[in-house]
Amino acid sequence: MSHLLTTEDLSLTDFQKFTELASFFENHQKDSETTSGILRGKTILQLFLEDSTRTKISFELAAKRLGANVLHFSISQSSLNKGESLKDTILTLNQYHPDTWIIRAPRSGTCHLLTQWTKSPIVSAGDGQYQHPTQGLLDCWTLLNHLPSIKGKKIVLLGDILHSRVARSQIPLLNKLGAKITLCGPYTLLPKSAAEWEVHVEPVLEKAVAGADAIFCFRLQKERMTSALIPSQQEFHRIWGLTKKKHHDLCPQAWILHPGPVNWGVELGFDMEDHPKSLILEQVRRGLYMRMAVLARVLGKDPLV
Ligand code: NCD
């Protein structure tokens, strides 16, 4: 494989290869002899132009578990603050010969742009509101561990879909897996382009989640909003927030997923913390193994091939 910038061009076979390898790493988590030599001698450069907790830490741990050297570039301590351009930054860092770049950027399209200035593969760790492919992969893998087949299952994406790169990465995979997808949220937070995504759009939560098999929740991504798109956070919670009661009354079998960070009391009620159907911490845990799989495959070092 070369870059991993989007899930749109991944086939079902690609997805299966990622999940098989992620499962392999999960099963060998205590076996450092098997894993720690896979990327020995490789240098991985993490370029994060935007805040991150779980994605950054799990990529770093994934690279280290596979034996790679990891370098960090964080915007607050870099010469980007002294007026250096992004292009000059990349050309400068190229001189240290990174074998792979892991990039998170606030502006959509940055990862594609950077492919022009480096020959090494780029793995997107979140690209504006465009894509977040490793999150889409790990979310679908997590769900498949609880719903052995997603074919024909009702999967709801709830909340701020308009600004969600995670939703844009999940949808192509869920479609390939045969899910029946419903998008739900205020009209102002549902993208116009949804019409091209092979999804059903239902802004009324009670109708959207009735009988759902899984619900992927999304926070209000205010840092990407250019104007006020909802009357208030309280109104959003009242109408589109998922609470224990709504879950119990409308879709008690539904698994609850969220890429994090969660704003409790907004997209999910406080009474949903520690809910038995919540897979939120499992997503975090599985993110490590999926990112190990992505790094090994992007660097041509898949031990199962
Ligand atoms: C997401 C992101 O950064 O896009 N979080 C993540 O990577 N786990 C979702 C979000 O910020 O809401």
Short mmCIF file of C-alpha atoms and ligand atoms in Angstrom, two decimals:
data_model
loop_
_atom_site.label_atom_id
_atom_site.label_comp_id
_atom_site.label_asym_id
_atom_site.label_seq_id
_atom_site.Cartn_x
_atom_site.Cartn_y
_atom_site.Cartn_z
CA MET A 1 0.00 0.00 0.00
CA SER A 2 1.10 3.57 -0.36
CA HIS A 3 -0.75 6.37 1.42
CA LEU A 4 -3.83 5.95 3.63
CA LEU A 5 -5.79 9.16 3.13
CA THR A 6 -9.37 7.95 2.76
CA THR A 7 -11.53 4.86 3.22
CA GLU A 8 -13.33 5.62 -0.06
CA ASP A 9 -10.83 3.69 -2.16
CA LEU A 10 -10.50 0.69 0.19
CA SER A 11 -12.04 -2.57 -1.00
CA LEU A 12 -13.73 -5.11 1.24
CA THR A 13 -10.59 -7.23 0.88
CA ASP A 14 -8.44 -4.31 2.09
CA PHE A 15 -10.74 -3.91 5.07
CA GLN A 16 -10.51 -7.62 5.87
CA LYS A 17 -6.71 -7.51 5.68
CA PHE A 18 -6.63 -4.62 8.15
CA THR A 19 -9.01 -6.35 10.57
CA GLU A 20 -7.19 -9.71 10.35
CA LEU A 21 -3.89 -8.04 11.12
CA ALA A 22 -5.39 -5.92 13.91
CA SER A 23 -6.81 -9.11 15.47
CA PHE A 24 -3.40 -10.77 15.10
CA PHE A 25 -1.77 -7.89 17.00
CA GLU A 26 -4.49 -7.99 19.65
CA ASN A 27 -3.92 -11.73 20.12
CA HIS A 28 -0.15 -11.22 20.32
CA GLN A 29 -0.25 -8.18 22.62
CA LYS A 30 1.84 -9.94 25.27
CA ASP A 31 4.25 -11.40 22.73
CA SER A 32 6.74 -8.59 22.13
CA GLU A 33 9.18 -10.99 20.45
CA THR A 34 6.74 -11.39 17.56
CA THR A 35 5.83 -7.73 17.19
CA SER A 36 8.80 -5.62 18.24
CA GLY A 37 10.99 -6.41 15.22
CA ILE A 38 8.40 -5.71 12.51
CA LEU A 39 9.33 -2.03 12.01
CA ARG A 40 12.83 -2.09 13.49
CA GLY A 41 15.02 0.59 11.90
CA LYS A 42 12.04 2.52 10.50
CA THR A 43 11.49 6.18 11.39
CA ILE A 44 7.94 7.46 11.76
CA LEU A 45 7.29 11.18 11.90
CA GLN A 46 4.14 12.36 13.66
CA LEU A 47 3.10 15.78 12.40
CA PHE A 48 0.14 17.03 14.42
CA LEU A 49 -1.13 20.47 13.47
CA GLU A 50 -4.24 20.03 15.63
CA ASP A 51 -4.95 18.73 19.14
CA SER A 52 -5.34 15.04 19.77
CA THR A 53 -5.36 12.61 22.71
CA ARG A 54 -6.23 9.03 21.70
CA THR A 55 -5.20 9.17 18.03
CA LYS A 56 -1.76 10.61 18.77
CA ILE A 57 -1.00 8.36 21.76
CA SER A 58 -2.25 5.20 20.04
CA PHE A 59 -0.24 5.88 16.86
CA GLU A 60 2.86 6.49 18.97
CA LEU A 61 2.35 3.34 21.03
CA ALA A 62 1.57 1.35 17.86
CA ALA A 63 4.84 2.49 16.23
CA LYS A 64 6.84 1.75 19.38
CA ARG A 65 5.29 -1.71 19.86
CA LEU A 66 6.43 -2.52 16.32
CA GLY A 67 9.96 -1.33 17.12
CA ALA A 68 10.01 1.90 15.05
CA ASN A 69 11.67 5.19 16.03
CA VAL A 70 9.08 7.93 16.49
CA LEU A 71 9.68 11.65 15.98
CA HIS A 72 7.18 14.32 16.97
CA PHE A 73 6.41 17.61 15.37
CA SER A 74 3.99 19.80 17.25
CA ILE A 75 2.94 23.14 15.87
CA SER A 76 3.32 25.05 19.13
CA GLN A 77 7.06 24.34 19.34
CA SER A 78 7.92 24.63 15.64
CA SER A 79 9.19 27.23 13.19
CA LEU A 80 5.71 27.37 11.62
CA ASN A 81 5.23 29.92 14.41
CA LYS A 82 8.14 31.95 12.97
CA GLY A 83 6.50 32.20 9.55
CA GLU A 84 7.97 29.09 7.89
CA SER A 85 5.58 27.63 5.30
CA LEU A 86 4.15 24.13 5.49
CA LYS A 87 5.99 23.25 2.27
CA ASP A 88 9.36 24.36 3.68
CA THR A 89 8.59 22.47 6.88
CA ILE A 90 8.00 19.25 4.94
CA LEU A 91 11.07 19.74 2.72
CA THR A 92 13.15 20.34 5.86
CA LEU A 93 11.84 17.27 7.70
CA ASN A 94 12.34 15.17 4.52
CA GLN A 95 16.07 15.56 5.06
CA TYR A 96 15.77 13.22 8.08
CA HIS A 97 14.28 10.54 5.79
CA PRO A 98 11.11 9.54 7.62
CA ASP A 99 9.80 6.21 6.32
CA THR A 100 6.20 7.25 7.02
CA TRP A 101 4.37 10.40 8.05
CA ILE A 102 1.36 10.42 10.33
CA ILE A 103 -0.45 13.70 9.79
CA ARG A 104 -3.34 15.46 11.50
CA ALA A 105 -4.43 18.79 10.07
CA PRO A 106 -7.28 21.20 10.74
CA ARG A 107 -7.77 22.04 7.05
CA SER A 108 -9.30 19.53 4.64
CA GLY A 109 -6.97 18.41 1.86
CA THR A 110 -3.70 19.01 3.72
CA CYS A 111 -2.72 15.32 3.60
CA HIS A 112 -3.23 15.15 -0.19
CA LEU A 113 -1.24 18.36 -0.63
CA LEU A 114 1.66 16.98 1.37
CA THR A 115 1.93 13.91 -0.89
CA GLN A 116 3.46 16.30 -3.48
CA TRP A 117 6.40 17.15 -1.26
CA THR A 118 7.51 13.79 0.10
CA LYS A 119 8.06 10.35 -1.39
CA SER A 120 7.24 8.50 1.84
CA PRO A 121 3.75 7.19 2.54
CA ILE A 122 1.38 9.46 4.43
CA VAL A 123 -1.18 8.13 6.90
CA SER A 124 -3.97 10.57 7.67
CA ALA A 125 -4.71 10.92 11.38
CA GLY A 126 -7.61 13.30 10.62
CA ASP A 127 -7.72 15.74 7.72
CA GLY A 128 -10.00 18.74 8.38
CA GLN A 129 -13.57 17.57 7.97
CA TYR A 130 -12.62 15.36 5.01
CA GLN A 131 -11.48 11.96 6.37
CA HIS A 132 -10.10 10.11 9.40
CA PRO A 133 -9.51 6.66 7.88
CA THR A 134 -7.96 4.81 10.83
CA GLN A 135 -10.89 5.86 13.03
CA GLY A 136 -13.38 4.56 10.44
CA LEU A 137 -11.49 1.26 10.26
CA LEU A 138 -11.28 0.77 14.00
CA ASP A 139 -14.94 1.74 14.55
CA CYS A 140 -16.21 -0.81 12.02
CA TRP A 141 -13.83 -3.46 13.40
CA THR A 142 -15.08 -2.80 16.95
CA LEU A 143 -18.71 -3.10 15.88
CA LEU A 144 -18.00 -6.33 13.97
CA ASN A 145 -16.84 -7.89 17.23
CA HIS A 146 -20.38 -7.46 18.56
CA LEU A 147 -22.49 -7.78 15.39
CA PRO A 148 -20.77 -10.57 13.50
CA SER A 149 -22.41 -9.36 10.28
CA ILE A 150 -23.34 -5.76 9.57
CA LYS A 151 -25.22 -6.73 6.38
CA GLY A 152 -28.78 -5.40 6.53
CA LYS A 153 -28.28 -3.99 10.04
CA LYS A 154 -29.69 -0.57 10.93
CA ILE A 155 -26.78 1.70 11.79
CA VAL A 156 -27.51 5.29 12.82
CA LEU A 157 -25.02 8.16 12.72
CA LEU A 158 -26.32 10.76 15.17
CA GLY A 159 -25.30 14.37 15.78
CA ASP A 160 -22.98 16.75 13.93
CA ILE A 161 -22.40 14.81 10.70
CA LEU A 162 -21.67 17.95 8.67
CA HIS A 163 -18.30 18.55 10.34
CA SER A 164 -17.38 14.93 10.97
CA ARG A 165 -14.43 13.44 9.15
CA VAL A 166 -15.07 10.26 11.16
CA ALA A 167 -18.57 9.88 9.65
CA ARG A 168 -17.08 10.43 6.17
CA SER A 169 -14.65 7.58 6.84
CA GLN A 170 -17.22 5.22 8.39
CA ILE A 171 -19.88 5.59 5.68
CA PRO A 172 -17.93 4.07 2.72
CA LEU A 173 -16.91 1.09 4.90
CA LEU A 174 -20.38 0.57 6.36
CA ASN A 175 -21.84 0.71 2.84
CA LYS A 176 -19.38 -1.92 1.61
CA LEU A 177 -20.29 -4.08 4.60
CA GLY A 178 -23.97 -3.86 3.57
CA ALA A 179 -25.29 -1.73 6.45
CA LYS A 180 -28.54 0.23 6.21
CA ILE A 181 -27.32 3.67 7.26
CA THR A 182 -29.49 6.45 8.69
CA LEU A 183 -28.12 9.94 9.37
CA CYS A 184 -29.85 11.88 12.14
CA GLY A 185 -29.29 15.39 13.50
CA PRO A 186 -30.50 18.96 13.00
CA TYR A 187 -30.91 19.83 9.29
CA THR A 188 -28.16 22.42 9.70
CA LEU A 189 -25.71 19.68 10.74
CA LEU A 190 -26.55 17.20 7.98
CA PRO A 191 -24.49 17.69 4.80
CA LYS A 192 -26.25 18.41 1.50
CA SER A 193 -23.94 15.86 -0.14
CA ALA A 194 -25.56 13.11 1.99
CA ALA A 195 -27.89 12.52 -0.97
CA GLU A 196 -24.91 10.96 -2.82
CA TRP A 197 -23.86 8.70 0.05
CA GLU A 198 -26.43 5.87 -0.20
CA VAL A 199 -27.87 6.75 3.20
CA HIS A 200 -31.30 7.48 4.60
CA VAL A 201 -31.70 10.90 6.27
CA GLU A 202 -34.13 11.20 9.22
CA PRO A 203 -33.86 14.31 11.41
CA VAL A 204 -36.38 13.04 14.01
CA LEU A 205 -34.38 11.04 16.58
CA GLU A 206 -37.31 8.89 17.73
CA LYS A 207 -37.86 7.68 14.15
CA ALA A 208 -34.19 7.40 13.28
CA VAL A 209 -33.04 5.24 16.18
CA ALA A 210 -36.16 3.03 16.53
CA GLY A 211 -34.96 -0.57 16.23
CA ALA A 212 -31.35 0.43 15.52
CA ASP A 213 -28.60 -2.17 15.91
CA ALA A 214 -25.88 0.41 16.55
CA ILE A 215 -25.62 4.19 16.97
CA PHE A 216 -22.46 6.12 16.22
CA CYS A 217 -22.67 9.43 18.12
CA PHE A 218 -20.82 12.65 17.25
CA ARG A 219 -20.08 15.73 19.30
CA LEU A 220 -20.79 19.28 18.14
CA GLN A 221 -17.48 20.09 16.44
CA LYS A 222 -17.56 23.80 17.21
CA GLU A 223 -13.96 24.37 16.16
CA ARG A 224 -15.08 23.65 12.57
CA MET A 225 -18.30 25.70 12.65
CA THR A 226 -18.13 29.10 11.00
CA SER A 227 -21.46 30.28 12.42
CA ALA A 228 -23.99 29.21 15.04
CA LEU A 229 -25.76 26.19 13.53
CA ILE A 230 -27.96 25.19 16.46
CA PRO A 231 -30.16 27.36 18.70
CA SER A 232 -28.35 26.17 21.85
CA GLN A 233 -26.47 23.21 23.29
CA GLN A 234 -29.36 22.54 25.71
CA GLU A 235 -31.88 22.41 22.84
CA PHE A 236 -29.56 20.09 20.91
CA HIS A 237 -29.34 17.77 23.92
CA ARG A 238 -33.08 17.80 24.52
CA ILE A 239 -33.90 16.86 20.93
CA TRP A 240 -30.87 14.89 19.64
CA GLY A 241 -29.02 13.85 22.79
CA LEU A 242 -29.18 10.12 23.45
CA THR A 243 -30.23 9.36 27.02
CA LYS A 244 -30.66 6.09 28.91
CA LYS A 245 -34.45 6.40 28.68
CA LYS A 246 -34.50 7.04 24.91
CA HIS A 247 -32.12 4.12 24.41
CA HIS A 248 -34.23 1.83 26.62
CA ASP A 249 -37.56 2.83 25.04
CA LEU A 250 -36.50 2.99 21.38
CA CYS A 251 -33.53 0.70 20.74
CA PRO A 252 -32.43 -1.29 23.81
CA GLN A 253 -30.34 -3.66 21.69
CA ALA A 254 -28.31 -0.87 20.04
CA TRP A 255 -24.56 -0.72 20.63
CA ILE A 256 -23.33 2.80 21.36
CA LEU A 257 -20.14 4.06 19.74
CA HIS A 258 -18.39 7.43 19.82
CA PRO A 259 -14.93 8.32 18.49
CA GLY A 260 -14.31 10.62 21.46
CA PRO A 261 -13.90 13.11 22.92
CA VAL A 262 -17.42 12.87 24.41
CA ASN A 263 -19.21 15.95 25.67
CA TRP A 264 -21.38 14.27 28.31
CA GLY A 265 -24.71 16.02 28.76
CA VAL A 266 -24.74 17.13 25.11
CA GLU A 267 -24.69 14.33 22.47
CA LEU A 268 -24.90 11.64 25.18
CA GLY A 269 -26.67 11.99 28.53
CA PHE A 270 -24.65 11.76 31.75
CA ASP A 271 -26.67 8.62 32.46
CA MET A 272 -25.04 6.95 29.44
CA GLU A 273 -21.62 6.90 31.13
CA ASP A 274 -20.77 3.25 31.97
CA HIS A 275 -23.78 2.01 29.95
CA PRO A 276 -23.55 -1.76 29.34
CA LYS A 277 -24.07 -1.28 25.59
CA SER A 278 -21.35 1.36 25.29
CA LEU A 279 -18.30 0.37 23.20
CA ILE A 280 -16.56 3.72 23.63
CA LEU A 281 -13.56 2.54 25.66
CA GLU A 282 -13.31 -0.61 23.58
CA GLN A 283 -12.93 1.66 20.50
CA VAL A 284 -10.02 3.38 22.25
CA ARG A 285 -8.38 0.03 23.08
CA ARG A 286 -8.86 -1.41 19.60
CA GLY A 287 -7.47 1.78 18.05
CA LEU A 288 -3.99 0.70 19.12
CA TYR A 289 -4.17 -2.65 17.28
CA MET A 290 -5.76 -1.16 14.18
CA ARG A 291 -3.04 1.49 14.01
CA MET A 292 -0.37 -1.19 14.39
CA ALA A 293 -1.99 -2.96 11.42
CA VAL A 294 -2.10 0.22 9.35
CA LEU A 295 1.56 1.09 9.99
CA ALA A 296 2.75 -2.45 9.23
CA ARG A 297 0.80 -2.61 5.97
CA VAL A 298 1.68 0.89 4.79
CA LEU A 299 5.36 0.06 5.31
CA GLY A 300 5.03 -3.26 3.46
CA LYS A 301 5.73 -5.29 6.60
CA ASP A 302 2.45 -7.18 7.10
CA PRO A 303 3.56 -10.36 8.95
CA LEU A 304 0.53 -12.25 7.64
CA VAL A 305 1.45 -11.79 3.96
C1 NCD B 1 -12.37 12.63 16.29
C2 NCD B 1 -11.54 13.61 15.47
O1 NCD B 1 -10.56 14.17 15.94
O2 NCD B 1 -11.93 13.75 14.34
N1 NCD B 1 -11.74 12.12 17.41
C3 NCD B 1 -10.76 11.17 17.32
O3 NCD B 1 -9.86 11.24 16.53
N2 NCD B 1 -10.84 10.13 18.16
C4 NCD B 1 -13.73 13.13 16.54
C5 NCD B 1 -13.90 14.48 17.16
O4 NCD B 1 -12.98 15.26 17.30
O5 NCD B 1 -15.04 14.76 17.51
#
